[in-house]
PDB file of C-alpha atoms in Angstrom:
ATOM      1  CA  ASP A  56      -0.808 -31.971 108.056  1.00  0.00           C
ATOM      2  CA  ALA A  57       2.752 -31.166 107.087  1.00  0.00           C
ATOM      3  CA  LYS A  58       3.087 -30.902 103.342  1.00  0.00           C
ATOM      4  CA  THR A  59       6.757 -31.819 103.238  1.00  0.00           C
ATOM      5  CA  THR A  60       8.822 -34.936 103.838  1.00  0.00           C
ATOM      6  CA  GLN A  61      12.400 -34.835 105.083  1.00  0.00           C
ATOM      7  CA  PRO A  62      14.847 -37.465 106.329  1.00  0.00           C
ATOM      8  CA  PRO A  63      14.953 -37.412 110.130  1.00  0.00           C
ATOM      9  CA  SER A  64      18.705 -37.068 110.396  1.00  0.00           C
ATOM     10  CA  MET A  65      21.882 -36.540 108.381  1.00  0.00           C
ATOM     11  CA  ASP A  66      25.585 -36.280 109.080  1.00  0.00           C
ATOM     12  CA  CYS A  67      28.079 -34.066 107.320  1.00  0.00           C
ATOM     13  CA  ALA A  68      31.820 -33.603 107.685  1.00  0.00           C
ATOM     14  CA  GLU A  69      32.993 -30.141 108.641  1.00  0.00           C
ATOM     15  CA  GLY A  70      34.046 -28.147 105.588  1.00  0.00           C
ATOM     16  CA  ARG A  71      32.052 -30.279 103.189  1.00  0.00           C
ATOM     17  CA  ALA A  72      28.795 -29.362 101.502  1.00  0.00           C
ATOM     18  CA  ALA A  73      25.618 -30.414 103.287  1.00  0.00           C
ATOM     19  CA  ASN A  74      22.776 -31.320 100.953  1.00  0.00           C
ATOM     20  CA  LEU A  75      19.411 -31.551 102.666  1.00  0.00           C
ATOM     21  CA  PRO A  76      16.561 -32.980 100.572  1.00  0.00           C
ATOM     22  CA  CYS A  77      12.866 -32.253 100.855  1.00  0.00           C
ATOM     23  CA  ASN A  78       9.852 -33.687  99.082  1.00  0.00           C
ATOM     24  CA  HIS A  79       6.764 -31.534  98.566  1.00  0.00           C
ATOM     25  CA  SER A  80       4.877 -33.414  95.886  1.00  0.00           C
ATOM     26  CA  THR A  81       1.509 -31.697  96.566  1.00  0.00           C
ATOM     27  CA  ILE A  82       2.810 -28.161  96.326  1.00  0.00           C
ATOM     28  CA  SER A  83       0.559 -25.692  94.511  1.00  0.00           C
ATOM     29  CA  GLY A  84       1.736 -23.367  91.795  1.00  0.00           C
ATOM     30  CA  ASN A  85       1.786 -20.269  93.955  1.00  0.00           C
ATOM     31  CA  GLU A  86       3.226 -21.793  97.136  1.00  0.00           C
ATOM     32  CA  TYR A  87       6.732 -20.928  98.189  1.00  0.00           C
ATOM     33  CA  VAL A  88       9.255 -23.318  99.674  1.00  0.00           C
ATOM     34  CA  TYR A  89      10.925 -22.017 102.820  1.00  0.00           C
ATOM     35  CA  TRP A  90      13.827 -23.311 104.839  1.00  0.00           C
ATOM     36  CA  TYR A  91      14.361 -22.505 108.497  1.00  0.00           C
ATOM     37  CA  ARG A  92      16.713 -23.960 111.036  1.00  0.00           C
ATOM     38  CA  GLN A  93      16.574 -24.190 114.779  1.00  0.00           C
ATOM     39  CA  ILE A  94      19.607 -24.453 116.938  1.00  0.00           C
ATOM     40  CA  HIS A  95      18.888 -26.030 120.288  1.00  0.00           C
ATOM     41  CA  SER A  96      16.560 -23.962 122.479  1.00  0.00           C
ATOM     42  CA  GLN A  97      16.603 -20.972 120.158  1.00  0.00           C
ATOM     43  CA  GLY A  98      13.888 -19.590 117.902  1.00  0.00           C
ATOM     44  CA  PRO A  99      13.865 -20.797 114.288  1.00  0.00           C
ATOM     45  CA  GLN A 100      16.090 -18.839 111.943  1.00  0.00           C
ATOM     46  CA  TYR A 101      15.127 -18.075 108.363  1.00  0.00           C
ATOM     47  CA  ILE A 102      17.574 -19.414 105.767  1.00  0.00           C
ATOM     48  CA  ILE A 103      16.130 -19.011 102.309  1.00  0.00           C
ATOM     49  CA  HIS A 104      12.955 -19.342 100.245  1.00  0.00           C
ATOM     50  CA  GLY A 105      12.035 -19.810  96.604  1.00  0.00           C
ATOM     51  CA  LEU A 106       9.169 -20.310  94.202  1.00  0.00           C
ATOM     52  CA  LYS A 107      10.477 -21.769  90.964  1.00  0.00           C
ATOM     53  CA  ASN A 108      14.025 -20.662  90.336  1.00  0.00           C
ATOM     54  CA  ASN A 109      17.109 -21.662  92.230  1.00  0.00           C
ATOM     55  CA  GLU A 110      18.068 -19.173  94.902  1.00  0.00           C
ATOM     56  CA  THR A 111      21.325 -18.326  96.633  1.00  0.00           C
ATOM     57  CA  ASN A 112      22.157 -16.067  99.540  1.00  0.00           C
ATOM     58  CA  GLU A 113      25.024 -15.690 101.967  1.00  0.00           C
ATOM     59  CA  MET A 114      23.889 -18.694 103.981  1.00  0.00           C
ATOM     60  CA  ALA A 115      22.819 -21.303 101.479  1.00  0.00           C
ATOM     61  CA  SER A 116      21.547 -22.281  98.052  1.00  0.00           C
ATOM     62  CA  LEU A 117      18.121 -23.661  97.267  1.00  0.00           C
ATOM     63  CA  ILE A 118      17.662 -25.946  94.302  1.00  0.00           C
ATOM     64  CA  ILE A 119      14.043 -26.580  93.256  1.00  0.00           C
ATOM     65  CA  THR A 120      13.288 -29.247  90.681  1.00  0.00           C
ATOM     66  CA  GLU A 121      11.543 -28.219  87.500  1.00  0.00           C
ATOM     67  CA  ASP A 122       8.302 -29.953  88.519  1.00  0.00           C
ATOM     68  CA  ARG A 123       8.631 -28.280  91.963  1.00  0.00           C
ATOM     69  CA  LYS A 124       7.922 -31.544  93.737  1.00  0.00           C
ATOM     70  CA  SER A 125      11.201 -31.548  95.600  1.00  0.00           C
ATOM     71  CA  SER A 126      14.030 -29.268  96.613  1.00  0.00           C
ATOM     72  CA  THR A 127      17.489 -29.389  98.138  1.00  0.00           C
ATOM     73  CA  LEU A 128      19.069 -26.995 100.571  1.00  0.00           C
ATOM     74  CA  ILE A 129      22.817 -26.729 100.155  1.00  0.00           C
ATOM     75  CA  LEU A 130      25.148 -25.426 102.837  1.00  0.00           C
ATOM     76  CA  PRO A 131      28.344 -25.091 100.783  1.00  0.00           C
ATOM     77  CA  HIS A 132      30.909 -25.384 103.588  1.00  0.00           C
ATOM     78  CA  ALA A 133      29.309 -26.758 106.716  1.00  0.00           C
ATOM     79  CA  THR A 134      30.729 -25.756 110.074  1.00  0.00           C
ATOM     80  CA  LEU A 135      30.064 -27.119 113.545  1.00  0.00           C
ATOM     81  CA  ARG A 136      27.770 -24.142 114.138  1.00  0.00           C
ATOM     82  CA  ASP A 137      25.501 -25.410 111.368  1.00  0.00           C
ATOM     83  CA  THR A 138      24.469 -28.344 113.562  1.00  0.00           C
ATOM     84  CA  ALA A 139      20.723 -27.802 113.945  1.00  0.00           C
ATOM     85  CA  VAL A 140      17.269 -29.029 112.978  1.00  0.00           C
ATOM     86  CA  TYR A 141      16.442 -27.907 109.448  1.00  0.00           C
ATOM     87  CA  TYR A 142      12.813 -27.426 108.449  1.00  0.00           C
ATOM     88  CA  CYS A 143      11.536 -27.425 104.899  1.00  0.00           C
ATOM     89  CA  ILE A 144       8.161 -25.673 104.770  1.00  0.00           C
ATOM     90  CA  VAL A 145       5.605 -24.987 102.114  1.00  0.00           C
ATOM     91  CA  ARG A 146       3.968 -21.753 103.068  1.00  0.00           C
ATOM     92  CA  VAL A 147       0.272 -22.278 103.474  1.00  0.00           C
ATOM     93  CA  GLU A 148      -1.196 -18.964 104.439  1.00  0.00           C
ATOM     94  CA  ALA A 149      -0.195 -15.583 105.729  1.00  0.00           C
ATOM     95  CA  GLY A 150       1.980 -15.888 108.809  1.00  0.00           C
ATOM     96  CA  LYS A 151       1.191 -19.570 109.081  1.00  0.00           C
ATOM     97  CA  LEU A 152       3.993 -22.041 108.611  1.00  0.00           C
ATOM     98  CA  ILE A 153       3.304 -25.767 108.889  1.00  0.00           C
ATOM     99  CA  PHE A 154       6.419 -27.278 110.386  1.00  0.00           C
ATOM    100  CA  GLY A 155       7.180 -30.955 109.922  1.00  0.00           C
ATOM    101  CA  GLN A 156       9.658 -32.885 112.042  1.00  0.00           C
ATOM    102  CA  GLY A 157      12.631 -31.532 110.116  1.00  0.00           C
ATOM    103  CA  THR A 158      16.074 -32.998 109.536  1.00  0.00           C
ATOM    104  CA  THR A 159      18.599 -33.021 112.348  1.00  0.00           C
ATOM    105  CA  LEU A 160      21.916 -32.178 110.732  1.00  0.00           C
ATOM    106  CA  GLN A 161      24.987 -33.179 112.692  1.00  0.00           C
ATOM    107  CA  VAL A 162      28.205 -31.609 111.430  1.00  0.00           C
ATOM    108  CA  LYS A 163      31.182 -33.631 112.587  1.00  0.00           C
ATOM    109  CA  PRO A 164      34.809 -32.523 112.850  1.00  0.00           C
TER     110      PRO A 164
ATOM    111  CA  LYS B 290      17.653  -3.065 114.498  1.00  0.00           C
ATOM    112  CA  ALA B 291      16.335  -4.878 117.563  1.00  0.00           C
ATOM    113  CA  GLY B 292      14.914  -8.335 117.011  1.00  0.00           C
ATOM    114  CA  VAL B 293      11.683  -9.869 118.220  1.00  0.00           C
ATOM    115  CA  THR B 294      11.486  -9.618 121.992  1.00  0.00           C
ATOM    116  CA  GLN B 295       9.517 -12.035 124.093  1.00  0.00           C
ATOM    117  CA  THR B 296       8.833 -11.745 127.801  1.00  0.00           C
ATOM    118  CA  PRO B 297       9.098 -13.436 130.151  1.00  0.00           C
ATOM    119  CA  ARG B 298      11.730 -15.902 128.970  1.00  0.00           C
ATOM    120  CA  TYR B 299      10.918 -18.475 131.631  1.00  0.00           C
ATOM    121  CA  LEU B 300       7.975 -18.966 133.908  1.00  0.00           C
ATOM    122  CA  ILE B 301       6.458 -21.617 136.120  1.00  0.00           C
ATOM    123  CA  LYS B 302       2.748 -21.913 136.774  1.00  0.00           C
ATOM    124  CA  THR B 303       0.468 -24.454 138.389  1.00  0.00           C
ATOM    125  CA  ARG B 304      -2.511 -26.219 136.883  1.00  0.00           C
ATOM    126  CA  GLY B 305      -5.610 -24.063 136.709  1.00  0.00           C
ATOM    127  CA  GLN B 306      -3.751 -20.778 136.617  1.00  0.00           C
ATOM    128  CA  GLN B 307      -3.590 -18.496 133.637  1.00  0.00           C
ATOM    129  CA  VAL B 308      -0.610 -16.940 131.920  1.00  0.00           C
ATOM    130  CA  THR B 309       0.014 -13.972 129.632  1.00  0.00           C
ATOM    131  CA  LEU B 310       3.006 -13.852 127.307  1.00  0.00           C
ATOM    132  CA  SER B 311       4.185 -10.754 125.519  1.00  0.00           C
ATOM    133  CA  CYS B 312       5.815 -10.215 122.148  1.00  0.00           C
ATOM    134  CA  SER B 313       7.320  -7.040 120.729  1.00  0.00           C
ATOM    135  CA  PRO B 314       7.892  -7.375 116.985  1.00  0.00           C
ATOM    136  CA  ILE B 315      10.665  -5.819 114.973  1.00  0.00           C
ATOM    137  CA  SER B 316      10.032  -2.119 114.459  1.00  0.00           C
ATOM    138  CA  GLY B 317       7.847  -1.607 111.396  1.00  0.00           C
ATOM    139  CA  HIS B 318       6.548  -5.175 111.347  1.00  0.00           C
ATOM    140  CA  ARG B 319       2.773  -5.384 111.483  1.00  0.00           C
ATOM    141  CA  SER B 320       2.206  -9.129 111.423  1.00  0.00           C
ATOM    142  CA  VAL B 321       2.731 -11.217 114.530  1.00  0.00           C
ATOM    143  CA  SER B 322       2.198 -14.952 114.746  1.00  0.00           C
ATOM    144  CA  TRP B 323       2.486 -17.368 117.642  1.00  0.00           C
ATOM    145  CA  TYR B 324       3.700 -20.964 117.753  1.00  0.00           C
ATOM    146  CA  GLN B 325       3.830 -23.659 120.401  1.00  0.00           C
ATOM    147  CA  GLN B 326       6.734 -26.098 120.467  1.00  0.00           C
ATOM    148  CA  THR B 327       6.650 -29.329 122.449  1.00  0.00           C
ATOM    149  CA  PRO B 328       8.853 -32.441 122.165  1.00  0.00           C
ATOM    150  CA  GLY B 329       5.894 -34.551 121.114  1.00  0.00           C
ATOM    151  CA  GLN B 330       4.084 -32.288 118.665  1.00  0.00           C
ATOM    152  CA  GLY B 331       6.909 -30.127 117.386  1.00  0.00           C
ATOM    153  CA  LEU B 332       6.183 -26.607 116.211  1.00  0.00           C
ATOM    154  CA  GLN B 333       2.496 -25.846 115.864  1.00  0.00           C
ATOM    155  CA  PHE B 334       0.839 -22.662 114.652  1.00  0.00           C
ATOM    156  CA  LEU B 335      -1.417 -20.933 117.182  1.00  0.00           C
ATOM    157  CA  PHE B 336      -2.616 -17.723 115.534  1.00  0.00           C
ATOM    158  CA  GLU B 337      -1.573 -14.716 113.491  1.00  0.00           C
ATOM    159  CA  TYR B 338      -2.451 -11.052 113.879  1.00  0.00           C
ATOM    160  CA  PHE B 339      -2.154  -8.190 111.461  1.00  0.00           C
ATOM    161  CA  SER B 340      -3.198  -4.627 112.233  1.00  0.00           C
ATOM    162  CA  GLU B 341      -4.905  -5.731 115.452  1.00  0.00           C
ATOM    163  CA  THR B 342      -7.022  -8.344 113.650  1.00  0.00           C
ATOM    164  CA  GLN B 343      -6.679 -12.085 113.981  1.00  0.00           C
ATOM    165  CA  ARG B 344      -6.309 -13.337 110.426  1.00  0.00           C
ATOM    166  CA  ASN B 345      -5.551 -16.964 111.018  1.00  0.00           C
ATOM    167  CA  LYS B 346      -5.956 -19.499 113.776  1.00  0.00           C
ATOM    168  CA  GLY B 347      -4.567 -22.980 114.388  1.00  0.00           C
ATOM    169  CA  ASN B 348      -6.264 -25.985 115.964  1.00  0.00           C
ATOM    170  CA  PHE B 349      -6.036 -25.089 119.615  1.00  0.00           C
ATOM    171  CA  PRO B 350      -8.810 -24.915 122.222  1.00  0.00           C
ATOM    172  CA  GLY B 351     -10.426 -21.644 123.199  1.00  0.00           C
ATOM    173  CA  ARG B 352      -8.243 -21.467 126.311  1.00  0.00           C
ATOM    174  CA  PHE B 353      -5.584 -20.073 123.994  1.00  0.00           C
ATOM    175  CA  SER B 354      -6.251 -16.502 122.963  1.00  0.00           C
ATOM    176  CA  GLY B 355      -4.328 -13.529 121.780  1.00  0.00           C
ATOM    177  CA  ARG B 356      -4.518  -9.920 120.810  1.00  0.00           C
ATOM    178  CA  GLN B 357      -2.510  -7.267 119.081  1.00  0.00           C
ATOM    179  CA  PHE B 358      -2.224  -3.643 120.026  1.00  0.00           C
ATOM    180  CA  SER B 359      -2.031  -0.573 117.828  1.00  0.00           C
ATOM    181  CA  ASN B 360       1.762  -0.506 118.181  1.00  0.00           C
ATOM    182  CA  SER B 361       1.842  -4.107 116.819  1.00  0.00           C
ATOM    183  CA  ARG B 362       2.886  -5.583 120.149  1.00  0.00           C
ATOM    184  CA  SER B 363       1.043  -8.794 120.847  1.00  0.00           C
ATOM    185  CA  GLU B 364       0.044 -10.851 123.832  1.00  0.00           C
ATOM    186  CA  MET B 365      -1.182 -14.373 124.121  1.00  0.00           C
ATOM    187  CA  ASN B 366      -3.091 -15.770 127.050  1.00  0.00           C
ATOM    188  CA  VAL B 367      -3.630 -19.316 128.178  1.00  0.00           C
ATOM    189  CA  SER B 368      -6.333 -19.858 130.772  1.00  0.00           C
ATOM    190  CA  THR B 369      -6.966 -22.833 133.023  1.00  0.00           C
ATOM    191  CA  LEU B 370      -3.491 -24.205 132.467  1.00  0.00           C
ATOM    192  CA  GLU B 371      -2.978 -27.922 131.983  1.00  0.00           C
ATOM    193  CA  LEU B 372       0.200 -29.937 132.333  1.00  0.00           C
ATOM    194  CA  GLY B 373       0.237 -30.408 128.572  1.00  0.00           C
ATOM    195  CA  ASP B 374       0.544 -26.674 128.048  1.00  0.00           C
ATOM    196  CA  SER B 375       4.159 -26.865 129.157  1.00  0.00           C
ATOM    197  CA  ALA B 376       6.019 -25.748 126.063  1.00  0.00           C
ATOM    198  CA  LEU B 377       8.199 -23.191 124.382  1.00  0.00           C
ATOM    199  CA  TYR B 378       5.972 -20.439 123.009  1.00  0.00           C
ATOM    200  CA  LEU B 379       7.478 -18.640 120.058  1.00  0.00           C
ATOM    201  CA  CYS B 380       6.458 -15.372 118.513  1.00  0.00           C
ATOM    202  CA  ALA B 381       7.376 -14.343 114.972  1.00  0.00           C
ATOM    203  CA  SER B 382       6.957 -11.074 113.142  1.00  0.00           C
ATOM    204  CA  SER B 383       6.983 -10.045 109.519  1.00  0.00           C
ATOM    205  CA  PHE B 384       6.506  -6.820 107.638  1.00  0.00           C
ATOM    206  CA  LEU B 385       3.535  -7.927 105.631  1.00  0.00           C
ATOM    207  CA  ALA B 386       0.810 -10.498 106.036  1.00  0.00           C
ATOM    208  CA  GLY B 387       0.324 -12.639 102.979  1.00  0.00           C
ATOM    209  CA  GLY B 388       3.518 -11.743 101.218  1.00  0.00           C
ATOM    210  CA  PRO B 389       6.379 -14.157 100.629  1.00  0.00           C
ATOM    211  CA  GLY B 390       8.667 -12.496 103.151  1.00  0.00           C
ATOM    212  CA  GLU B 391      10.457 -14.242 105.951  1.00  0.00           C
ATOM    213  CA  LEU B 392       9.300 -14.580 109.528  1.00  0.00           C
ATOM    214  CA  PHE B 393      11.632 -13.415 112.271  1.00  0.00           C
ATOM    215  CA  PHE B 394      11.325 -15.467 115.446  1.00  0.00           C
ATOM    216  CA  GLY B 395      12.010 -14.468 119.007  1.00  0.00           C
ATOM    217  CA  GLU B 396      13.844 -16.657 121.496  1.00  0.00           C
ATOM    218  CA  GLY B 397      10.593 -17.833 123.042  1.00  0.00           C
ATOM    219  CA  SER B 398       8.934 -18.024 126.434  1.00  0.00           C
ATOM    220  CA  ARG B 399       9.392 -21.346 128.163  1.00  0.00           C
ATOM    221  CA  LEU B 400       6.349 -22.222 130.242  1.00  0.00           C
ATOM    222  CA  THR B 401       6.377 -24.996 132.787  1.00  0.00           C
ATOM    223  CA  VAL B 402       3.071 -26.074 134.298  1.00  0.00           C
ATOM    224  CA  LEU B 403       3.266 -28.027 137.551  1.00  0.00           C
TER     225      LEU B 403
END
């Protein structure tokens, strides 16, 4: 019952911006959008989250459309270490994240 | 600050046995949640504890149980192990339950059931 849709895989050239899209057309007004990533065999790592406004931190930027039905995670200068599975999640309840299949991002030299 | 610590990191059990996994959250974090990750099903929510109370539970059979202690450390137990229980079990902690804060995940306990 994942509430988000992401492309299964994407490629990006090293040093270029990686733009990862996510659709969450059934999102409710008070639900946050979260992004996590998982590098092979490690625990998921938090990247960023937002409600309505665009957000930026040291790792990435999150652009949420005005109707909140979709968002884009931007890694401004992708490196080989950014190769991972990226999960877009709409937070359902306390401590409970519903993970979809995510997008496998392959950063290529 | 130390991260989320899970023990053991790897373990092998046989069908019918039981297993207990441990999770020590980040100091000051009171919410602990557990997830199962398998190649076929991906990451699935098991349960979440806050202040020693289970506040949320995923769609897993009763063989999967957990508890949280007064120091916020948590354990999960799987009884009567089945081959399909082979998975990476991940624990995550957060400061609050219900707030918009991030979850911090441990490295996981990889269980193999033979």
